[in-house]
PDB file of C-alpha atoms in Angstrom:
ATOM      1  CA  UNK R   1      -0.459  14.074 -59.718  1.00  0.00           C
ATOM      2  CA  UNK R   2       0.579  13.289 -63.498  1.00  0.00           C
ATOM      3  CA  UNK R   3       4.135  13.981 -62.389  1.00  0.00           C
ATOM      4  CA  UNK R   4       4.543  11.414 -60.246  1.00  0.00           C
ATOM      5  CA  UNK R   5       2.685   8.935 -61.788  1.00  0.00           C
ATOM      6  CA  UNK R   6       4.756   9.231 -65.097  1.00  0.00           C
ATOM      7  CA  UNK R   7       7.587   8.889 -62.208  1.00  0.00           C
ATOM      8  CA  UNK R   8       6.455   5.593 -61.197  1.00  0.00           C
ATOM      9  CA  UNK R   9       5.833   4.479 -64.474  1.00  0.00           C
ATOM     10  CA  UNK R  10       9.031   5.443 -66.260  1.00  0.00           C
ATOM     11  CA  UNK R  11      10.615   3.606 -63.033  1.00  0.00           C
ATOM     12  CA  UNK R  12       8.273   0.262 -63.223  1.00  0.00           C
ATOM     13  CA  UNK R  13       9.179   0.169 -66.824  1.00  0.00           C
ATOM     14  CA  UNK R  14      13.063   0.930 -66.413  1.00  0.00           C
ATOM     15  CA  UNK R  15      12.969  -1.516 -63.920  1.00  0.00           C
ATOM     16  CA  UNK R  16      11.066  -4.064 -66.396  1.00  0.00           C
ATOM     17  CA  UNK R  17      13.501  -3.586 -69.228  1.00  0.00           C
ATOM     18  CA  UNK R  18      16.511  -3.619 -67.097  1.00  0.00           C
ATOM     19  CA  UNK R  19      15.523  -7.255 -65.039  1.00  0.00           C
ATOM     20  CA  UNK R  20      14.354  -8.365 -69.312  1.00  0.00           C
ATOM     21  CA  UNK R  21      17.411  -7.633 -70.696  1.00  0.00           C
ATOM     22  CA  UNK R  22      19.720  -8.795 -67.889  1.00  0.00           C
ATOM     23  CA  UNK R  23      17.930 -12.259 -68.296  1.00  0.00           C
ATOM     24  CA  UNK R  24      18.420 -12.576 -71.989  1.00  0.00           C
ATOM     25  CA  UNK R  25      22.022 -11.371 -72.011  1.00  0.00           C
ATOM     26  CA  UNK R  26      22.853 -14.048 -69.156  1.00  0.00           C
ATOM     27  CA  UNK R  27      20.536 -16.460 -70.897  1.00  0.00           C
ATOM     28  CA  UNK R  28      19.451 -17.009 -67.274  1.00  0.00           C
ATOM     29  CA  UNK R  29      16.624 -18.315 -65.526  1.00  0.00           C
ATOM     30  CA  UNK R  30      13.786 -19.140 -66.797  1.00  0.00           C
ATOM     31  CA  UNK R  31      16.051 -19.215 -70.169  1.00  0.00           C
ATOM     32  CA  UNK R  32      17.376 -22.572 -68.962  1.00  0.00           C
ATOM     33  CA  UNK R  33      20.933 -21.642 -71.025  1.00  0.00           C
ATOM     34  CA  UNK R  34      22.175 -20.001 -74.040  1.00  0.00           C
ATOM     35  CA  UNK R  35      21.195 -22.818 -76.173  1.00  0.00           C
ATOM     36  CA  UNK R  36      17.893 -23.899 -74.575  1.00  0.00           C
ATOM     37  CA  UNK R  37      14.529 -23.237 -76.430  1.00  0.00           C
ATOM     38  CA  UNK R  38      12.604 -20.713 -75.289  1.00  0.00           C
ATOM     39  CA  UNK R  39       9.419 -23.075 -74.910  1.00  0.00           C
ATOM     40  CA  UNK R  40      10.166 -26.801 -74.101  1.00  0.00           C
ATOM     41  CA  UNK R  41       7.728 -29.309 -75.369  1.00  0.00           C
ATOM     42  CA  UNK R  42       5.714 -30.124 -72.512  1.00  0.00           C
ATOM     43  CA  UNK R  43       4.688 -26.280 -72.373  1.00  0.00           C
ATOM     44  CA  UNK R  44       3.888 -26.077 -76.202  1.00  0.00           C
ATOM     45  CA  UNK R  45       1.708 -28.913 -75.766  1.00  0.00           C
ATOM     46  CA  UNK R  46       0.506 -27.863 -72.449  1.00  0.00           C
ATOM     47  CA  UNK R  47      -0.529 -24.272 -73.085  1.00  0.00           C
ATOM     48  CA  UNK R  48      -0.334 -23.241 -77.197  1.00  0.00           C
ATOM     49  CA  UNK R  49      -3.644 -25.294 -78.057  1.00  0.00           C
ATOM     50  CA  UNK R  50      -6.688 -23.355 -79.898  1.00  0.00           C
ATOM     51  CA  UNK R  51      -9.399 -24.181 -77.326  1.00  0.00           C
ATOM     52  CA  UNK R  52      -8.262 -23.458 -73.863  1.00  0.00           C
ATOM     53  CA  UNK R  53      -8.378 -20.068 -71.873  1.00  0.00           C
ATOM     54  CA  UNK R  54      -4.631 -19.161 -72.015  1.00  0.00           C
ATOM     55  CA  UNK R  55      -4.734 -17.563 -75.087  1.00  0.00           C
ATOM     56  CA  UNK R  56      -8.149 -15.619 -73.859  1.00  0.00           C
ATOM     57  CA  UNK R  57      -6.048 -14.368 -70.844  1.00  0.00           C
ATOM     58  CA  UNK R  58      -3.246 -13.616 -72.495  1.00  0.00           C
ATOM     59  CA  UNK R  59      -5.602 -11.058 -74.733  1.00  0.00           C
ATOM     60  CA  UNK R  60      -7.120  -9.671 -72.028  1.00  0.00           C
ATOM     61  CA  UNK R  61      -4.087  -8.752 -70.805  1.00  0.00           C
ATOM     62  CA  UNK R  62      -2.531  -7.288 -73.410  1.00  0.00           C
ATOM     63  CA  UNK R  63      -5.896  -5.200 -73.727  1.00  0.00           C
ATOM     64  CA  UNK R  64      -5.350  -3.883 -70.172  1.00  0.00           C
ATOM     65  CA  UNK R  65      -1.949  -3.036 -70.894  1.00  0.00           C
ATOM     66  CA  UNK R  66      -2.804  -1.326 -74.287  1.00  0.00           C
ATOM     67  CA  UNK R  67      -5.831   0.764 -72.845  1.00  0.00           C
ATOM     68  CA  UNK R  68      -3.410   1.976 -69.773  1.00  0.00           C
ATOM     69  CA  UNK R  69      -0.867   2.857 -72.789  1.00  0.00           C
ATOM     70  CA  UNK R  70      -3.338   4.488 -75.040  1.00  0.00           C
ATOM     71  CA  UNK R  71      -4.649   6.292 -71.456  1.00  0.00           C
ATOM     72  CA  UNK R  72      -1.017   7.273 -70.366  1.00  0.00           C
ATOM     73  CA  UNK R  73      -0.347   9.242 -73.762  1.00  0.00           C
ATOM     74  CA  UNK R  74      -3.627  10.701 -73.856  1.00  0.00           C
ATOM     75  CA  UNK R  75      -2.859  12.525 -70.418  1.00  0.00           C
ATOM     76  CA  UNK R  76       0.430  13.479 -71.393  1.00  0.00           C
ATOM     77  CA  UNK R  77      -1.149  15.101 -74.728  1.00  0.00           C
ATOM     78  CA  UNK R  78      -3.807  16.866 -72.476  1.00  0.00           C
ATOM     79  CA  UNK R  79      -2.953  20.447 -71.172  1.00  0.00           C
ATOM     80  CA  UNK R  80      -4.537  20.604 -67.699  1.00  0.00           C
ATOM     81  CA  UNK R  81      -6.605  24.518 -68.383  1.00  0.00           C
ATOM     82  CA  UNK R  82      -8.500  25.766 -65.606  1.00  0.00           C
ATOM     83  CA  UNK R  83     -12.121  26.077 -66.692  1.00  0.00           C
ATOM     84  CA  UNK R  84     -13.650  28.889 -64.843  1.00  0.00           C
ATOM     85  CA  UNK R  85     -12.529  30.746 -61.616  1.00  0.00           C
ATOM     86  CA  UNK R  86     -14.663  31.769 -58.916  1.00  0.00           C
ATOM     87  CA  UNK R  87     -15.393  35.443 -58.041  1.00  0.00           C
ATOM     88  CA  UNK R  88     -17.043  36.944 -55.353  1.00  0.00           C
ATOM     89  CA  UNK R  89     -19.821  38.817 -56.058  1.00  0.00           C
ATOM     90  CA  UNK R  90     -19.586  40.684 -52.533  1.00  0.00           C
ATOM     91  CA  UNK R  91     -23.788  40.044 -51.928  1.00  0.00           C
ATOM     92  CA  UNK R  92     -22.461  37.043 -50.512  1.00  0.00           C
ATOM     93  CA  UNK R  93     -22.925  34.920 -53.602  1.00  0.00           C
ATOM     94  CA  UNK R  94     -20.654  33.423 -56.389  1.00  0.00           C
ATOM     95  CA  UNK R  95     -20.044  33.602 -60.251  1.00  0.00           C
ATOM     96  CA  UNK R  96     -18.018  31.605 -62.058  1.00  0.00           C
ATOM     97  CA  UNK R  97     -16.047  33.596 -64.947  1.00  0.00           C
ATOM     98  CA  UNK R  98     -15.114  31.500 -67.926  1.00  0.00           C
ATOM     99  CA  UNK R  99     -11.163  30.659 -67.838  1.00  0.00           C
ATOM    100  CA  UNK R 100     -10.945  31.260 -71.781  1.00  0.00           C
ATOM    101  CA  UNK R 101     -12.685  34.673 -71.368  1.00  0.00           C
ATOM    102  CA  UNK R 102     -10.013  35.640 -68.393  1.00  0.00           C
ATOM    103  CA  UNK R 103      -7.191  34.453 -70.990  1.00  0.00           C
ATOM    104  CA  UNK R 104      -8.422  36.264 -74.340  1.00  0.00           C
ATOM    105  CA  UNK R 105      -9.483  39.685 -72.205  1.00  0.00           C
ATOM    106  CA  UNK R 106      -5.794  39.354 -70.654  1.00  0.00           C
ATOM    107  CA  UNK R 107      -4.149  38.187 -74.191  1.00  0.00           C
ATOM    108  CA  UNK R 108      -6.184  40.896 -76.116  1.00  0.00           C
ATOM    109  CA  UNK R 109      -4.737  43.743 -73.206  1.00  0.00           C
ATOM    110  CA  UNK R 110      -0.974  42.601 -73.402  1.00  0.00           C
ATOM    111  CA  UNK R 111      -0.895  42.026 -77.463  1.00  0.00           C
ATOM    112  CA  UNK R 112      -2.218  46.080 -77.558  1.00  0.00           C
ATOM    113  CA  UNK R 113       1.072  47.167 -75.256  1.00  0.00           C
ATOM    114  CA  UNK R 114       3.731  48.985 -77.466  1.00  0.00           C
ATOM    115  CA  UNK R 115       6.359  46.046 -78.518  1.00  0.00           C
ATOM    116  CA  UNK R 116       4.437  43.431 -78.509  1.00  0.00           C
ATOM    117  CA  UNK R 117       3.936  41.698 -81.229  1.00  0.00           C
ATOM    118  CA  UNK R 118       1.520  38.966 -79.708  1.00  0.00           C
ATOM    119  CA  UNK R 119       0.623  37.408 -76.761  1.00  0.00           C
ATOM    120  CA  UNK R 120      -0.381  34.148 -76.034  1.00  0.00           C
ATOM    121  CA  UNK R 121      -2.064  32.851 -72.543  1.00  0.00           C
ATOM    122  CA  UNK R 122      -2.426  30.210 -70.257  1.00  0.00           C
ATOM    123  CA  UNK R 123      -4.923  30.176 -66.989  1.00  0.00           C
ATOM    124  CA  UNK R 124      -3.374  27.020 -64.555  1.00  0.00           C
ATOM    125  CA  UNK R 125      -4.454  26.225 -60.903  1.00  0.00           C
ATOM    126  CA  UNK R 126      -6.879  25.718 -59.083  1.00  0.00           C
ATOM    127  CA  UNK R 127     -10.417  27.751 -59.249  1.00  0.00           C
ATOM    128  CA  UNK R 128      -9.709  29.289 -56.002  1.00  0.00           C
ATOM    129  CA  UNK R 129      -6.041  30.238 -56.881  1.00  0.00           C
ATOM    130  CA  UNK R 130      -5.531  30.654 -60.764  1.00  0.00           C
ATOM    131  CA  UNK R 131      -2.556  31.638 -62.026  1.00  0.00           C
ATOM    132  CA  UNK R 132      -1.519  32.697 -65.496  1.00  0.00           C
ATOM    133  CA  UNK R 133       1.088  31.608 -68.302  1.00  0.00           C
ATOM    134  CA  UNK R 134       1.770  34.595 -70.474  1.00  0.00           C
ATOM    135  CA  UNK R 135       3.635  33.971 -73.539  1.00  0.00           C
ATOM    136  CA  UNK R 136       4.737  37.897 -75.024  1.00  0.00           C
ATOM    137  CA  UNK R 137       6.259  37.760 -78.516  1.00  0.00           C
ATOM    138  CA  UNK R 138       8.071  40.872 -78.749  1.00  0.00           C
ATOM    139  CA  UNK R 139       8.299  43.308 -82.243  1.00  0.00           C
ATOM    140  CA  UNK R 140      12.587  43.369 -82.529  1.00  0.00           C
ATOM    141  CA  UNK R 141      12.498  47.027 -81.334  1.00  0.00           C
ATOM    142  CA  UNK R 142      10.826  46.375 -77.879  1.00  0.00           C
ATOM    143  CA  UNK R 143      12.716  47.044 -75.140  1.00  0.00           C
ATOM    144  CA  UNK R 144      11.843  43.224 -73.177  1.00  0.00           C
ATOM    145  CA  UNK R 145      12.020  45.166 -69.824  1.00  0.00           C
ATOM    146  CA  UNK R 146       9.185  47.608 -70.741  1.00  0.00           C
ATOM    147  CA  UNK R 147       7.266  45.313 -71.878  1.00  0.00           C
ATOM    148  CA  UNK R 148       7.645  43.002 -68.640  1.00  0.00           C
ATOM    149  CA  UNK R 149       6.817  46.009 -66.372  1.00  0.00           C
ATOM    150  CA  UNK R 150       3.681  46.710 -68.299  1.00  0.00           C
ATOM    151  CA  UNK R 151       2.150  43.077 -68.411  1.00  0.00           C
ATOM    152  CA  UNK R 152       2.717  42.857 -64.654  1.00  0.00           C
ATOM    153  CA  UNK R 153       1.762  46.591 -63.999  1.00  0.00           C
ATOM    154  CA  UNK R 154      -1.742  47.209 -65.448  1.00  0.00           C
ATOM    155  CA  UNK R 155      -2.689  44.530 -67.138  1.00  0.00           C
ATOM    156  CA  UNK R 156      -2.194  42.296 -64.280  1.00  0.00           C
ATOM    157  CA  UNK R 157      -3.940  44.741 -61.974  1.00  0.00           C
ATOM    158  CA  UNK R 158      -6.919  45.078 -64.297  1.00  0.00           C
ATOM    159  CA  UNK R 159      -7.388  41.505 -64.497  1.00  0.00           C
ATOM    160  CA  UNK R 160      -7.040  41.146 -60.741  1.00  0.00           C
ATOM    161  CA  UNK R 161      -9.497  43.751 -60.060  1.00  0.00           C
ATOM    162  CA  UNK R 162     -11.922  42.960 -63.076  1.00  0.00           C
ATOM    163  CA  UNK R 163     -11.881  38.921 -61.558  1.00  0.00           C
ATOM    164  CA  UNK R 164     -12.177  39.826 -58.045  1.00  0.00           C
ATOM    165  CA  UNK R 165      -9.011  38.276 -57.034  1.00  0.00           C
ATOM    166  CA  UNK R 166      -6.830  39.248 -54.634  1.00  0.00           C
ATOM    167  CA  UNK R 167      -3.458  37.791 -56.261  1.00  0.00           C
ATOM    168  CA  UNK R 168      -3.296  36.558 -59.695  1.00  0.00           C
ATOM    169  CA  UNK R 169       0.226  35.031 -59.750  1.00  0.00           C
ATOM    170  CA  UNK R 170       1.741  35.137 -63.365  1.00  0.00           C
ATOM    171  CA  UNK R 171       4.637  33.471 -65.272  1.00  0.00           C
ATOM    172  CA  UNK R 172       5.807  35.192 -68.329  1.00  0.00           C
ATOM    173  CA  UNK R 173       8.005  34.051 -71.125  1.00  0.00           C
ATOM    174  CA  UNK R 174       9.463  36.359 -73.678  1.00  0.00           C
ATOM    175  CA  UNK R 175      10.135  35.714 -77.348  1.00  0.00           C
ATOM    176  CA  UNK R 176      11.518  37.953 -80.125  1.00  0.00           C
ATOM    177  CA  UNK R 177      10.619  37.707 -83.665  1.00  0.00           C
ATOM    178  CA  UNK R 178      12.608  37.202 -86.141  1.00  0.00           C
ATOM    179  CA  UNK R 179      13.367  39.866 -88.525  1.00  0.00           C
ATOM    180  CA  UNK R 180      16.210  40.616 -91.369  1.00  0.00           C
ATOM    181  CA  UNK R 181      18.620  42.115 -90.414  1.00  0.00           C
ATOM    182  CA  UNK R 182      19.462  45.811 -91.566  1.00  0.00           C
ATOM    183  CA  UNK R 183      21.929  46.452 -94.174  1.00  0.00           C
ATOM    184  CA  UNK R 184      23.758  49.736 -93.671  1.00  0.00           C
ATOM    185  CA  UNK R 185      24.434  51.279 -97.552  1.00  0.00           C
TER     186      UNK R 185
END
């Protein structure tokens, strides 16, 4: 859902900027002309007074636009984590399994696997379909294929089986450290 509404506000606002600047290039409507003022006089006079309720509306809504701003940003800054996932107890009854204790058993599995160098990861979805974001930073001697087979082998099928779930999709991104290179005397 925060996909397409930054779609329809990046296109509101393109659309905004473009009809904006357009109008003060031409110098068009409601510009009057190149070398018209902006405000004539019977609109200073009419609406730039201290005690009438323009300047109160105008405030309010550049409050509205500020808090929908300072809301916008926030969401963007916000990495949607799944919470807890559901598991069958099989008496018929449900637990729910903390999503950070799913990540760190998972993280703390992978990071042990010979190459890696550390692990980093993610639980996305929804509660009844999780799936995880597995970031492996691999030692520069790993073999990345080795390491790829063993995250999605056993550690994968552990935390399937140990969460009750009958798929636990995955998406795993693989990073080498850096190291010096080797000087050959």
């Amino acid at each position: 859902m925060l996909a397409t509404v930054n779609r329809i506000l990046l296109a509101v606002a393109g659309a905004v900027l473009l009809a904006a600047g357009i109008v003060v290039l031409t110098g068009a409507w409601p510009l009057h002309g190149r070398h018209a003022p902006l405000l004539s006089e019977a609109t200073r006079d009419r609406y730039w007074h201290a005690d009438g309720w323009w300047w109160w509306a105008v405030l309010a809504a550049l409050a509205v636009v500020v808090l929908l701003a300072l809301w916008w940003l926030l969401s963007q800054l916000r990495r949607p984590r799944l919470p807890a996932v559901v598991v069958d107890t099989g008496d018929g009854a449900y637990a729910m399994l903390r999503g950070r204790a799913l990540e760190e058993a998972v993280a703390a599995e992978a990071g042990a696997l010979d190459g890696v160098a550390g692990c980093r990861v993610a639980l996305r979805g929804r509660r009844g379909s999780p799936a995880l974001r597995v970031a492996l930073e691999l030692e520069p001697h790993a073999v990345p294929a080795d390491a790829l087979a063993a995250v999605a082998g056993p550690v994968l099928a552990h935390a399937r089986t140990s969460a009750g779930l009958p798929e636990l999709p995955a998406e795993a991104r693989l990073k080498v450290t850096s190291h010096r290179a080797q000087r050959v005397t």
